[in-house]
Coordinates of C-alpha atoms in Angstrom, one line a residue:
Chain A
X61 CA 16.8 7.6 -16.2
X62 CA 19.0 5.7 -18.7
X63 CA 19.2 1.7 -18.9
X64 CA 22.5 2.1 -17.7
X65 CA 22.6 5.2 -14.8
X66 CA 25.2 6.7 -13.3
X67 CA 26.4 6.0 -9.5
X68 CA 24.5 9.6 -9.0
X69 CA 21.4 8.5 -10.6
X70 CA 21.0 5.7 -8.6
X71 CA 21.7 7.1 -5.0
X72 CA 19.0 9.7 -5.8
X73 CA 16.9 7.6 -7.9
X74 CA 16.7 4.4 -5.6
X75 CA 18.7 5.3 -2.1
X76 CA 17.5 8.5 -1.2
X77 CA 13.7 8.1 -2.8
X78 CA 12.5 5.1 -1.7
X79 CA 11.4 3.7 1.7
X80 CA 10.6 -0.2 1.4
X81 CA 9.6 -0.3 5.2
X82 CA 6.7 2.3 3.9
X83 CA 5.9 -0.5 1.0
X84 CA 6.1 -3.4 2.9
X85 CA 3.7 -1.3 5.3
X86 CA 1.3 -0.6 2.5
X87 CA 1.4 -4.3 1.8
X88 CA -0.1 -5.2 5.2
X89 CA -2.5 -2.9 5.5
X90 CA -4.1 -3.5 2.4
X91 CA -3.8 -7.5 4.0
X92 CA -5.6 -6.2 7.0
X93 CA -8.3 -4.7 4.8
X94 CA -9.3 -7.3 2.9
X95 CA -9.3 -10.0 6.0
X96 CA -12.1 -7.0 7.6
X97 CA -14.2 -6.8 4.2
X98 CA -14.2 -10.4 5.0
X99 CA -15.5 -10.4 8.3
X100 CA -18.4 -8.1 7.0
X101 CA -19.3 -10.4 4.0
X102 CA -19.4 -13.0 7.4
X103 CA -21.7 -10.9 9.8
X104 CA -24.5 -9.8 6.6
X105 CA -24.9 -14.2 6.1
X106 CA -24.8 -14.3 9.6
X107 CA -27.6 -11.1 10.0
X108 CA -29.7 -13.2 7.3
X109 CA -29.9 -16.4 7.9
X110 CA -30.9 -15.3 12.1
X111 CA -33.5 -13.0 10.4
X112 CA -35.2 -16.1 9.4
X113 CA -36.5 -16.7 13.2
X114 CA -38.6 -13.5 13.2
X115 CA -39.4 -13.2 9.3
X116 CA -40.6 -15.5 6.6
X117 CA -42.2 -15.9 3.3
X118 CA -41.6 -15.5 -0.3
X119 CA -40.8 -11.4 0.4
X120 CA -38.7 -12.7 3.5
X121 CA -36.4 -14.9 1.0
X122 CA -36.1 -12.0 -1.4
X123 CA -34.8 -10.0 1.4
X124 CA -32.2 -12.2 2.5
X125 CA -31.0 -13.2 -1.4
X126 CA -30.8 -9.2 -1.5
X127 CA -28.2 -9.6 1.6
X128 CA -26.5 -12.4 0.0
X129 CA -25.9 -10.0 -2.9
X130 CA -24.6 -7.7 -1.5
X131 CA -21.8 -10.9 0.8
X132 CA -21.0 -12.0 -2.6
X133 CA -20.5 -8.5 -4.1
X134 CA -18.0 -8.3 -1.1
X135 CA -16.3 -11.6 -1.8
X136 CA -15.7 -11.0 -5.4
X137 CA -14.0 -7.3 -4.5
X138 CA -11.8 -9.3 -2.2
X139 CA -11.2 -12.4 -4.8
X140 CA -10.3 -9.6 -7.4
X141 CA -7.9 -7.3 -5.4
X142 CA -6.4 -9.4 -2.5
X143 CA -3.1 -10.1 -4.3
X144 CA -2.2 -6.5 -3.8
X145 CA -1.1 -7.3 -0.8
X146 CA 1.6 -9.7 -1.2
X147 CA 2.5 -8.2 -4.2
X148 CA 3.8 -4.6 -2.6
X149 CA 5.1 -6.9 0.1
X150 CA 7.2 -8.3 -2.7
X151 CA 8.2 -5.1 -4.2
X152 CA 9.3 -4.2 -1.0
X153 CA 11.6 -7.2 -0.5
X154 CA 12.9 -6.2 -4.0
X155 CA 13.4 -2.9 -2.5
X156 CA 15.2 -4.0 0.4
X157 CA 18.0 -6.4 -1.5
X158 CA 18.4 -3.4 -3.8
X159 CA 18.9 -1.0 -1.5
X160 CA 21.1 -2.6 0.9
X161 CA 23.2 -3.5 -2.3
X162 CA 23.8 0.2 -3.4
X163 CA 27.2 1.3 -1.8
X164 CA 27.4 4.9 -0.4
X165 CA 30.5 6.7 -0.5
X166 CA 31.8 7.7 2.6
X167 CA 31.9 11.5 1.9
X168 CA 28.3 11.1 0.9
X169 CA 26.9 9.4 3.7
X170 CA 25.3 12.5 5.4
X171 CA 23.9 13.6 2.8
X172 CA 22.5 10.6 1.3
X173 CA 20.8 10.5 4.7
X174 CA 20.0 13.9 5.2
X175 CA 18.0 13.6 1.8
X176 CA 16.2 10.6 2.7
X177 CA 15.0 11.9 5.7
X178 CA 13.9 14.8 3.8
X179 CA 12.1 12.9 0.9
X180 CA 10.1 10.7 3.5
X181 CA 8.9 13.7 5.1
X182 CA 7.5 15.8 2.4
X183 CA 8.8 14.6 -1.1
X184 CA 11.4 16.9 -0.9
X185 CA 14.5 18.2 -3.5
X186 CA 17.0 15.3 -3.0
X187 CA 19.3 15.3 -6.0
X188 CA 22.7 14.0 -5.9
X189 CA 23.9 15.9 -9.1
X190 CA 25.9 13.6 -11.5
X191 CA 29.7 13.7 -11.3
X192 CA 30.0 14.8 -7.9
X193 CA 31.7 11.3 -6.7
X194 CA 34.6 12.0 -9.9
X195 CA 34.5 15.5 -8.5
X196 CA 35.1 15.2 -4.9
X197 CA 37.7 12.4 -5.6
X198 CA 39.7 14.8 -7.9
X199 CA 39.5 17.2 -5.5
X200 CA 40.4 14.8 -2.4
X201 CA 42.3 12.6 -4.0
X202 CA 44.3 14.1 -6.9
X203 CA 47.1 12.0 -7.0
X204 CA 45.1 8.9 -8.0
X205 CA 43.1 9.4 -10.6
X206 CA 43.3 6.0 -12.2
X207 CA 42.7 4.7 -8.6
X208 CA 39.6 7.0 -9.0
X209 CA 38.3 6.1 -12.2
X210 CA 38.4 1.8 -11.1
X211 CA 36.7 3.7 -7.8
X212 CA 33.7 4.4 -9.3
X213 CA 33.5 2.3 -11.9
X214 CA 33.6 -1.0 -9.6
X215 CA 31.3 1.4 -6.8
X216 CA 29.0 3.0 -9.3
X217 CA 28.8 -0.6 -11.2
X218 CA 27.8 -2.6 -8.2
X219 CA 24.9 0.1 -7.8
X220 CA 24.0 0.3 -11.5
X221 CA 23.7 -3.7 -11.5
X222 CA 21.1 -3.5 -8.1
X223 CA 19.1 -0.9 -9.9
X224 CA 18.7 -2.6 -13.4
X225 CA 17.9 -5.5 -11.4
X226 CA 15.2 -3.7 -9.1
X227 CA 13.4 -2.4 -12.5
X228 CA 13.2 -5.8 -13.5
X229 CA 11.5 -7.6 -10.8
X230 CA 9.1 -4.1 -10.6
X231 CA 8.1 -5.4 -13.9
X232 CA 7.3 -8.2 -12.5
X233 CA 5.5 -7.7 -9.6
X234 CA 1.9 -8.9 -9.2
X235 CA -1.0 -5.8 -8.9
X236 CA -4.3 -6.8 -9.6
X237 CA -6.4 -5.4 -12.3
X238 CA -8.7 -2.5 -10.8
X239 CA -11.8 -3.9 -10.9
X240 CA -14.9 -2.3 -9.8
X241 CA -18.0 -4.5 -8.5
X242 CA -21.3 -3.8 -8.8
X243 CA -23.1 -4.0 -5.1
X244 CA -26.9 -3.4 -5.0
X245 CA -27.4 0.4 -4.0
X246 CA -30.5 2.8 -4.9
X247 CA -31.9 3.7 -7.9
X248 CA -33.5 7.0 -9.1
X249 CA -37.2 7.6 -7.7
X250 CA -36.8 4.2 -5.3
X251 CA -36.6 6.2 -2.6
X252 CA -40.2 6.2 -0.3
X253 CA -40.4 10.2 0.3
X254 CA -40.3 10.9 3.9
X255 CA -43.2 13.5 3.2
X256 CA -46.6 13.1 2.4
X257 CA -46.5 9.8 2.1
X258 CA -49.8 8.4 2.7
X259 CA -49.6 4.4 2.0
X260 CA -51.8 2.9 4.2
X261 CA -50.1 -0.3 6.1
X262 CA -53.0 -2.6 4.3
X263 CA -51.7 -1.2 0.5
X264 CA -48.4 -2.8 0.0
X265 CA -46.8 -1.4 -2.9
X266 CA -45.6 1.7 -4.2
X267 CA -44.8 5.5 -2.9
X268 CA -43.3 7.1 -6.2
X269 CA -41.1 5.7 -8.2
X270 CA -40.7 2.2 -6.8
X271 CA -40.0 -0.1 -9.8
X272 CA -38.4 3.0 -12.5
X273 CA -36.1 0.6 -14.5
X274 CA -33.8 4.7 -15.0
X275 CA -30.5 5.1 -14.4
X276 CA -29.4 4.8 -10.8
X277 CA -29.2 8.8 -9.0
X278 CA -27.4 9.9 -6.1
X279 CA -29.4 9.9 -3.1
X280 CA -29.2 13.3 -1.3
X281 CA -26.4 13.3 0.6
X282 CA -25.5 10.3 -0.3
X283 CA -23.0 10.3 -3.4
X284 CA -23.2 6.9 -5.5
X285 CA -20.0 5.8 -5.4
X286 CA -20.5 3.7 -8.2
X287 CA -20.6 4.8 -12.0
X288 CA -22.8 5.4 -14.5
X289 CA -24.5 2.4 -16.2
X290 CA -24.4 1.8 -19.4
X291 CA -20.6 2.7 -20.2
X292 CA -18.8 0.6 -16.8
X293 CA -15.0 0.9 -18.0
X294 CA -13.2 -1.5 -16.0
X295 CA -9.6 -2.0 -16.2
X296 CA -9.7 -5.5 -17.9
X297 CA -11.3 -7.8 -16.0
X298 CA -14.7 -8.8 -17.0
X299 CA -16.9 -8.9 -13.8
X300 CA -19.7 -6.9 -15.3
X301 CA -19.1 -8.3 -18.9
X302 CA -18.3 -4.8 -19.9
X303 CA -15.5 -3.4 -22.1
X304 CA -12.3 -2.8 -20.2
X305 CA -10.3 0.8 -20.7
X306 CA -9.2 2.7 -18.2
X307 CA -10.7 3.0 -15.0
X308 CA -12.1 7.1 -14.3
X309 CA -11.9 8.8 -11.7
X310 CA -14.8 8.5 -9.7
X311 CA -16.0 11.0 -6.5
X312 CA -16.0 9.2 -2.7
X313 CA -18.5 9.9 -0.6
X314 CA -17.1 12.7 1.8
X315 CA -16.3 10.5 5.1
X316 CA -16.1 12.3 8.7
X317 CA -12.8 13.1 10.2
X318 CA -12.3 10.1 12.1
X319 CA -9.8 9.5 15.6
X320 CA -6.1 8.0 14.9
X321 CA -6.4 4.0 15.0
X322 CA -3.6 2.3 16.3
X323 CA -0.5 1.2 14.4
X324 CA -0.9 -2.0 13.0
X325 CA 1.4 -4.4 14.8
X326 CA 4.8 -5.2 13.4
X327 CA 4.9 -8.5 11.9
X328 CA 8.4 -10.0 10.9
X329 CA 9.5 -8.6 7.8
X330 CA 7.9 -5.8 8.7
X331 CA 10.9 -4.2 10.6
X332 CA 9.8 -0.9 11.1
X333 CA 13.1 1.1 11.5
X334 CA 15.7 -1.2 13.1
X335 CA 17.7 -0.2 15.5
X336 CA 19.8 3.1 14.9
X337 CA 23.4 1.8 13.7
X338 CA 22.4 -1.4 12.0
X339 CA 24.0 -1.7 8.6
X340 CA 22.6 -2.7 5.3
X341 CA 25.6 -5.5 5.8
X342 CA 27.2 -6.7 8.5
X343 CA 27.6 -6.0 11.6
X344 CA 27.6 -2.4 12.9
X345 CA 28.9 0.7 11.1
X346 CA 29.2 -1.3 7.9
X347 CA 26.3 0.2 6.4
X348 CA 25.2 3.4 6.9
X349 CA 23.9 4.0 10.0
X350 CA 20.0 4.2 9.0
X351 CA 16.9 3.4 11.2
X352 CA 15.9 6.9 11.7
X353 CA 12.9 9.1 11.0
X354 CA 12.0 11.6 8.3
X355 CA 9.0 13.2 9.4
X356 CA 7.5 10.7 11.9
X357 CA 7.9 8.0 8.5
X358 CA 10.8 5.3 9.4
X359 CA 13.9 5.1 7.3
X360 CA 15.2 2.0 5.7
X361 CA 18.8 1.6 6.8
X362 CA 21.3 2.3 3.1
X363 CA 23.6 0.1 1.3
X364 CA 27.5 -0.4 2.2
X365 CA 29.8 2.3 2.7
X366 CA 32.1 2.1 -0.4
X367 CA 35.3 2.7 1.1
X368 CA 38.1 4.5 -1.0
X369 CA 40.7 1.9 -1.9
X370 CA 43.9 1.6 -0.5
X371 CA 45.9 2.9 -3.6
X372 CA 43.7 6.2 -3.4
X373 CA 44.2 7.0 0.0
X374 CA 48.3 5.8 -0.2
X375 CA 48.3 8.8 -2.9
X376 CA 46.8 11.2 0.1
X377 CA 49.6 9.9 2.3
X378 CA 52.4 10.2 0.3
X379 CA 51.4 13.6 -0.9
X380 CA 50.9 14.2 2.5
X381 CA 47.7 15.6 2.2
X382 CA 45.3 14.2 4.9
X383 CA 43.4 11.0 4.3
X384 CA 39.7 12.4 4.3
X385 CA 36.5 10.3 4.9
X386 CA 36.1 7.9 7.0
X387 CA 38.7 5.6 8.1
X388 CA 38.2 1.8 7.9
X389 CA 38.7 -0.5 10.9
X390 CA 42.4 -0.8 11.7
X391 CA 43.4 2.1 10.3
X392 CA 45.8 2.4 7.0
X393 CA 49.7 2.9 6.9
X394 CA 51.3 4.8 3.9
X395 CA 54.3 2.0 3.6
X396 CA 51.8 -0.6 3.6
X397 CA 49.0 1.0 1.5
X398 CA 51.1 1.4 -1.1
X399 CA 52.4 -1.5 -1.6
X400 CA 48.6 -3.3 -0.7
X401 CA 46.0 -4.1 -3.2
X402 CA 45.2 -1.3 -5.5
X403 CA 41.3 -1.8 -5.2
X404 CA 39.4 -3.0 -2.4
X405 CA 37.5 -5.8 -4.1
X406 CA 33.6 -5.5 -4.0
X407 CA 32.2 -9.2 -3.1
X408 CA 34.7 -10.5 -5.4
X409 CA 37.2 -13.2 -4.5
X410 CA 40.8 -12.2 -2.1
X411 CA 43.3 -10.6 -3.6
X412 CA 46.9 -11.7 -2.2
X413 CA 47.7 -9.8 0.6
X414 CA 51.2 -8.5 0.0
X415 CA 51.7 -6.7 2.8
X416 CA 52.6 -7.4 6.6
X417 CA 50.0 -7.9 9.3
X418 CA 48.3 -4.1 8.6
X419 CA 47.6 -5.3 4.9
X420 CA 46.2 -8.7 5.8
X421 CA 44.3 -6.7 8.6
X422 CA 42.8 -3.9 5.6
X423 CA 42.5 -7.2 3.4
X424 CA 40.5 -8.7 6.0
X425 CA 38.5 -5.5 6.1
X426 CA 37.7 -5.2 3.1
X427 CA 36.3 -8.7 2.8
X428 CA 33.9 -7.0 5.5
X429 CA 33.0 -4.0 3.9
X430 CA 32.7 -4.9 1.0
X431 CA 31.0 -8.2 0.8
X432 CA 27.1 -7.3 0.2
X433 CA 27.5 -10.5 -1.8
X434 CA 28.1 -12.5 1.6
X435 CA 25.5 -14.5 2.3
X436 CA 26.2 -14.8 6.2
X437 CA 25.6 -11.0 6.8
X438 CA 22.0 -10.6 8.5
X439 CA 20.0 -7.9 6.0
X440 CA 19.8 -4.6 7.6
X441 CA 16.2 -4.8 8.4
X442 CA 16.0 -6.2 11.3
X443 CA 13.5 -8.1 13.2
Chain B
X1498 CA -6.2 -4.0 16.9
X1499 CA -8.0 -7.2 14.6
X1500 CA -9.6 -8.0 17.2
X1501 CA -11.2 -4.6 18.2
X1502 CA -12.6 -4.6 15.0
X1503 CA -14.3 -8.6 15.5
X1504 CA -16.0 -7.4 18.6
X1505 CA -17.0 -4.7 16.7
X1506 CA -18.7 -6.4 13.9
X1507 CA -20.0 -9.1 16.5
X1508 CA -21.4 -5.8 18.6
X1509 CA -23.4 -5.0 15.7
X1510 CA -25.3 -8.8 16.0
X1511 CA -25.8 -9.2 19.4
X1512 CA -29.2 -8.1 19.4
X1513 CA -32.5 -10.2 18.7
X1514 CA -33.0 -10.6 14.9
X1515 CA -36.0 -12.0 14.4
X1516 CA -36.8 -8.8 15.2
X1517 CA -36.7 -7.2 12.1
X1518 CA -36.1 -4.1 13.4
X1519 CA -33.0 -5.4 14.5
X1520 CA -32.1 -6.3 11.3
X1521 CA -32.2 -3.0 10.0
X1522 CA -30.2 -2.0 13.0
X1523 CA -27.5 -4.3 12.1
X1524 CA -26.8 -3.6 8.5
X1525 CA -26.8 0.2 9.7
X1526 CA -23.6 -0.7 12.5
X1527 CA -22.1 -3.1 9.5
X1528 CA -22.1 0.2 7.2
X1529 CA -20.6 2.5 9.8
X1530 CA -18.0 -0.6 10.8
X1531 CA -17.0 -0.6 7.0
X1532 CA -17.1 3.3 6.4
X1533 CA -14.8 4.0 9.0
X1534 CA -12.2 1.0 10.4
X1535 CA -12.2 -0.4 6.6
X1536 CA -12.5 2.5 4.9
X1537 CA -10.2 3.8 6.6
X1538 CA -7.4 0.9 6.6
X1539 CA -8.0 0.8 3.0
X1540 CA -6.9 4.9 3.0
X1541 CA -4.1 4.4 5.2
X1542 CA -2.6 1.5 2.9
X1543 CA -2.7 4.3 -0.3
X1544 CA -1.3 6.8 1.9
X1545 CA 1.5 4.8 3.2
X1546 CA 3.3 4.8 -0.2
X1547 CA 2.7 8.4 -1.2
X1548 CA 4.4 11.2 0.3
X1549 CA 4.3 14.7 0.2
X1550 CA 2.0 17.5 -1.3
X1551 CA 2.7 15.7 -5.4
X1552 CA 2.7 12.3 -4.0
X1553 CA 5.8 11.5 -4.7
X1554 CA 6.6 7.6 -4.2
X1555 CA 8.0 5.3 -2.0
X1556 CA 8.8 2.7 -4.5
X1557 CA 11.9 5.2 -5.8
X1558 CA 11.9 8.1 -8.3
X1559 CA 8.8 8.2 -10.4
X1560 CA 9.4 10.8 -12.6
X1561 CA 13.0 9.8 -13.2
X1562 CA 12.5 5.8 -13.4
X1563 CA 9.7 4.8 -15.8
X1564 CA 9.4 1.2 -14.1
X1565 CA 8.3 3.2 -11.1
X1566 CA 6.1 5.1 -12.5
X1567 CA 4.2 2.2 -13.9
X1568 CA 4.2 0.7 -10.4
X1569 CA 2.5 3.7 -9.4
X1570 CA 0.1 3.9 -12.0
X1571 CA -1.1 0.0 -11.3
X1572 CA -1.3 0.6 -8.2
X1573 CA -2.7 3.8 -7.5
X1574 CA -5.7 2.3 -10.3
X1575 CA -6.4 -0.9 -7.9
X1576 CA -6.0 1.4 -4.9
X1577 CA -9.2 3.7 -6.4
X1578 CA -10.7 1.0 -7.3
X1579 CA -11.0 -0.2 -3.9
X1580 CA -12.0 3.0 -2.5
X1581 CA -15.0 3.3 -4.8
X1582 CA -15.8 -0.7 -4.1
X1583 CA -15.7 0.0 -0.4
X1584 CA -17.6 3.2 -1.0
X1585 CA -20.3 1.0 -3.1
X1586 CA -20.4 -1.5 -0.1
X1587 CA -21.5 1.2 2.6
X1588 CA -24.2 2.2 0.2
X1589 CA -25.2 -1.0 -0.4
X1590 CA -25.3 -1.8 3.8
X1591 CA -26.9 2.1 4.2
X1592 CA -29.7 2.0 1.8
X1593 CA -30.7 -1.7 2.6
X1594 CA -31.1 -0.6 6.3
X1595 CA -34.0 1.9 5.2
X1596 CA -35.6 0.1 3.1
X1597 CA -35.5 -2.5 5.8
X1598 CA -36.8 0.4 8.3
X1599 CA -39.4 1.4 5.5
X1600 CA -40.8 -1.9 5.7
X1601 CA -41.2 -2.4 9.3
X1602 CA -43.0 1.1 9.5
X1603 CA -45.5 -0.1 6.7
X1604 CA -46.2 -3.6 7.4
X1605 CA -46.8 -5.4 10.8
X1606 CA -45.8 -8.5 11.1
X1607 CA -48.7 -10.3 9.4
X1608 CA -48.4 -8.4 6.5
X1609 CA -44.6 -9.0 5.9
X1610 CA -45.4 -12.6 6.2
X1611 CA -47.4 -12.3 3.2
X1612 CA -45.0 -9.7 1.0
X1613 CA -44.1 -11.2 -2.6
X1614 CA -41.1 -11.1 -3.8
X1615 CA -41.8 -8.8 -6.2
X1616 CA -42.9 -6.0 -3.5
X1617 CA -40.2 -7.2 -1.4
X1618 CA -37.7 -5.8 -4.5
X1619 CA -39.0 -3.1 -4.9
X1620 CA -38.6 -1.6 -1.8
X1621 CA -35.0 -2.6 -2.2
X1622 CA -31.9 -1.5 -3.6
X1623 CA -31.3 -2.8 -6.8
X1624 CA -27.9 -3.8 -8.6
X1625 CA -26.8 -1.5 -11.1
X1626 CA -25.3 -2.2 -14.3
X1627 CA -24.7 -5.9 -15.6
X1628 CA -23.3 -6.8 -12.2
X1629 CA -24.1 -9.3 -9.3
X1630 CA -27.7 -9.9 -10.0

């Protein structure tokens, strides 16, 4: 996509293909995980300094430095990686603002939806093919094409502005470095064998194998999920001393099918879906009305419906074609419309009503509708 | 849902460790605690911002908006790194547990009393690479 995308680009780019409750969910989770990895590092000190009651000795303090290895292999993972949490809950709040800034139009609104829902479920096909706005408007609304042009470029500008912004702050957000830790797991040959092994209790060291200084083997069964020594690529941060580079793909140990936990609860922020007919802005029908599913995933509520100005649908009603799209609140005469502001302003300041009460009444809605710069309109996420 | 997952953890401890059988026991429930509720959390968090079969993204367009794809990349890189940390821990928790129950069925009490350190090691897992040692 270009630095500077068209209203198109950015509907299928940004509206239809992202989901900021999903992110904001990720965010949490990954919260949650590092709080239980926490809790474990807790219960191993907790396992070895009680051990102390039943063992002791010089082999007894080993054994529990050997646990504490393994806590502080645990807290380091956590130190390294927690941030990933509040940094996808940030890209998500990016999300949101942007998002809710992106006007729909009207004769789009369906299908903007339609696709959403579709690309949560499954990733689908969920292009809104450039020029279709210009297209549909020449089509609808023939007798205004200058009306047309301001249309989308005022429309297609205020979604091109939350986009280049959105890019920004992504640059911006905070993921941490992968970083893998070393933990203490088993070594080639240090395994006693289960068979044939004859140590007698009163000969204390070794079945085959114990003290090998090789490179660490899988276990049978049990996959390393570590990497090889010797050539540790981590991506940048220095925990084993090791050069950085890119971090490989490495095989986890196959895990069992396990039941469905619960949902994690809902914090605020959170949102899941909102209630249906909640708008990006405002109060309801002002945004689209979002808060659905798309395959059992929860849709973010869109941005504003971008209304077609007064000027363009006064060149409907004095062709006498019909007015097509939705209507705005109060409804829109041809002798006022005409003589009423030839673009519905998006945030911006008033424009001088020139009509009688109709136009002050469409003036007045349009400060509604199109104010995503109004700070006194709850976000369309709600709590 | 937090606190399911406490009681679990505390489960695994309420049992007499001097007993160093018990011990073992307990690092054992620990690994299976951390292979499946953590594990698993950490799983779920990746999967909630990939969809369908190509894993697409939630974060907006990848393949048409380089920002996002960059996103992706960073974090899809800590996300495996996490898996293969967590994966590392269970191993860690797994393989300590046997060597804990190796040591138990060679040595009676008496004779653990008087393991070195160096025999102690040996029978246990040892850090790989330059790491945490």
């Amino acid at each position: 996509m270009t630095e500077s995308p068209s209203w198109e680009e950015v509907l299928t780019g940004i509206s239809i293909s992202s989901n900021h409750v999903q992110v904001a969910s990720s965010g949490q989770r990954w919260t949650e995980t590092f709080r239980r990895l926490e809790m474990v590092a807790e219960r191993i000190r907790t396992a070895a300094s009680r051990s102390r009651q039943g063992w002791t000795g010089e082999g007894a303090e080993a054994f529990r430095d050997h646990l504490e290895k393994i806590a502080k292999a645990i807290d380091d993972i956590v130190r390294h990686h927690r941030s990933l949490g509040p940094g996808l809950h940030s890209a998500a709040e990016h999300l949101r603002t942007a998002t809710g800034g992106i006007p729909i139009p009207p004769f789009f609104q369906e299908e903007v939806q339609s696709k959403q829902g579709m690309y949560s479920a499954n990733g689908g096909a969920h292009d809104i093919a450039a020029g279709r706005v210009r297209q549909y408007l020449d089509e609808n609304y023939p007798h205004s094409p200058e009306a047309n042009l301001q249309y989308i470029e005022t429309h297609g500008g205020t979604a091109r502005s939350a986009y280049q912004t959105l890019v920004g702050q992504y640059a911006g957000v905070q993921i941490p470095q992968p970083t893998r830790v070393s933990a203490p797991a088993v070594r080639a040959g240090s395994v006693a064998s289960t068979t044939g092994s004859t140590v007698p209790k009163t000969n204390p060291l070794t079945t085959s194998g114990l003290g090998q200084t090789g490179l660490g083997m899988p276990m049978s069964g049990m996959p390393m999920g570590g990497l090889p020594m010797g050539g540790l690529p981590i991506g940048g941060l220095p925990s084993t001393g090791l050069p950085g580079g890119d971090l490989p793909s490495t095989e986890l140990p196959e895990l069992p099918e396990l039941p469905e936990l619960e949902p994690l609860p809902d914090t605020g922020g959170l949102a899941g879906a909102g209630p249906l007919g909640s708008g990006g802005f405002g109060g309801g029908g002002l945004g689209i009305g979002g808060g659905g599913f798309g395959g059992g995933i929860p849709l973010p509520d869109l941005g504003p419906t971008a209304q077609p100005s007064a000027a363009m649908t006064a060149g409907q009603a004095l062709s006498g074609a019909p007015t097509r799209g939705t209507t705005q609140a109060g409804g829109i005469t041809s002798s006022t419309a005409a003589s009423a502001m030839g673009m519905a302003p998006m945030g911006m300041g008033p424009h001088g009503p020139t009509g009688g009460e109709t136009t002050t009444q469409l003036y007045e809605d349009d400060k509604q509708i199109f104010g995503p710069g109004d700070q006194d309109l709850p976000s369309g996420v709600l709590d | 849902m937090a606190d399911e997952f406490r009681e679990r953890l505390d489960r695994a401890l309420t049992v007499d460790l001097a007993d160093l059988r018990n011990v073992g026991q307990s690092l054992k429930s620990l690994a299976d605690a951390v292979r499946s509720d953590v594990a698993e959390s950490a799983r779920r968090a990746d999967r909630a911002l990939k969809v369908g079969r190509h894993e697409q993204s939630y974060f907006g367009d990848r393949d048409r908006i380089p920002e996002v794809a960059a996103l992706v990349r960073r974090t899809n890189g800590a996300a495996e790194a996490m898996h293969a940390n967590i994966a590392d821990v269970v191993t860690a928790l797994t393989e300590t547990a046997r060597a804990v129950e190796r040591i138990v069925q060679r040595y009676d009490a008496t004779q653990r009393a008087r393991l070195t350190s160096t025999e102690v090691n040996r029978l246990l897992p040892r850090v790989r690479g330059g790491g945490m040692s």
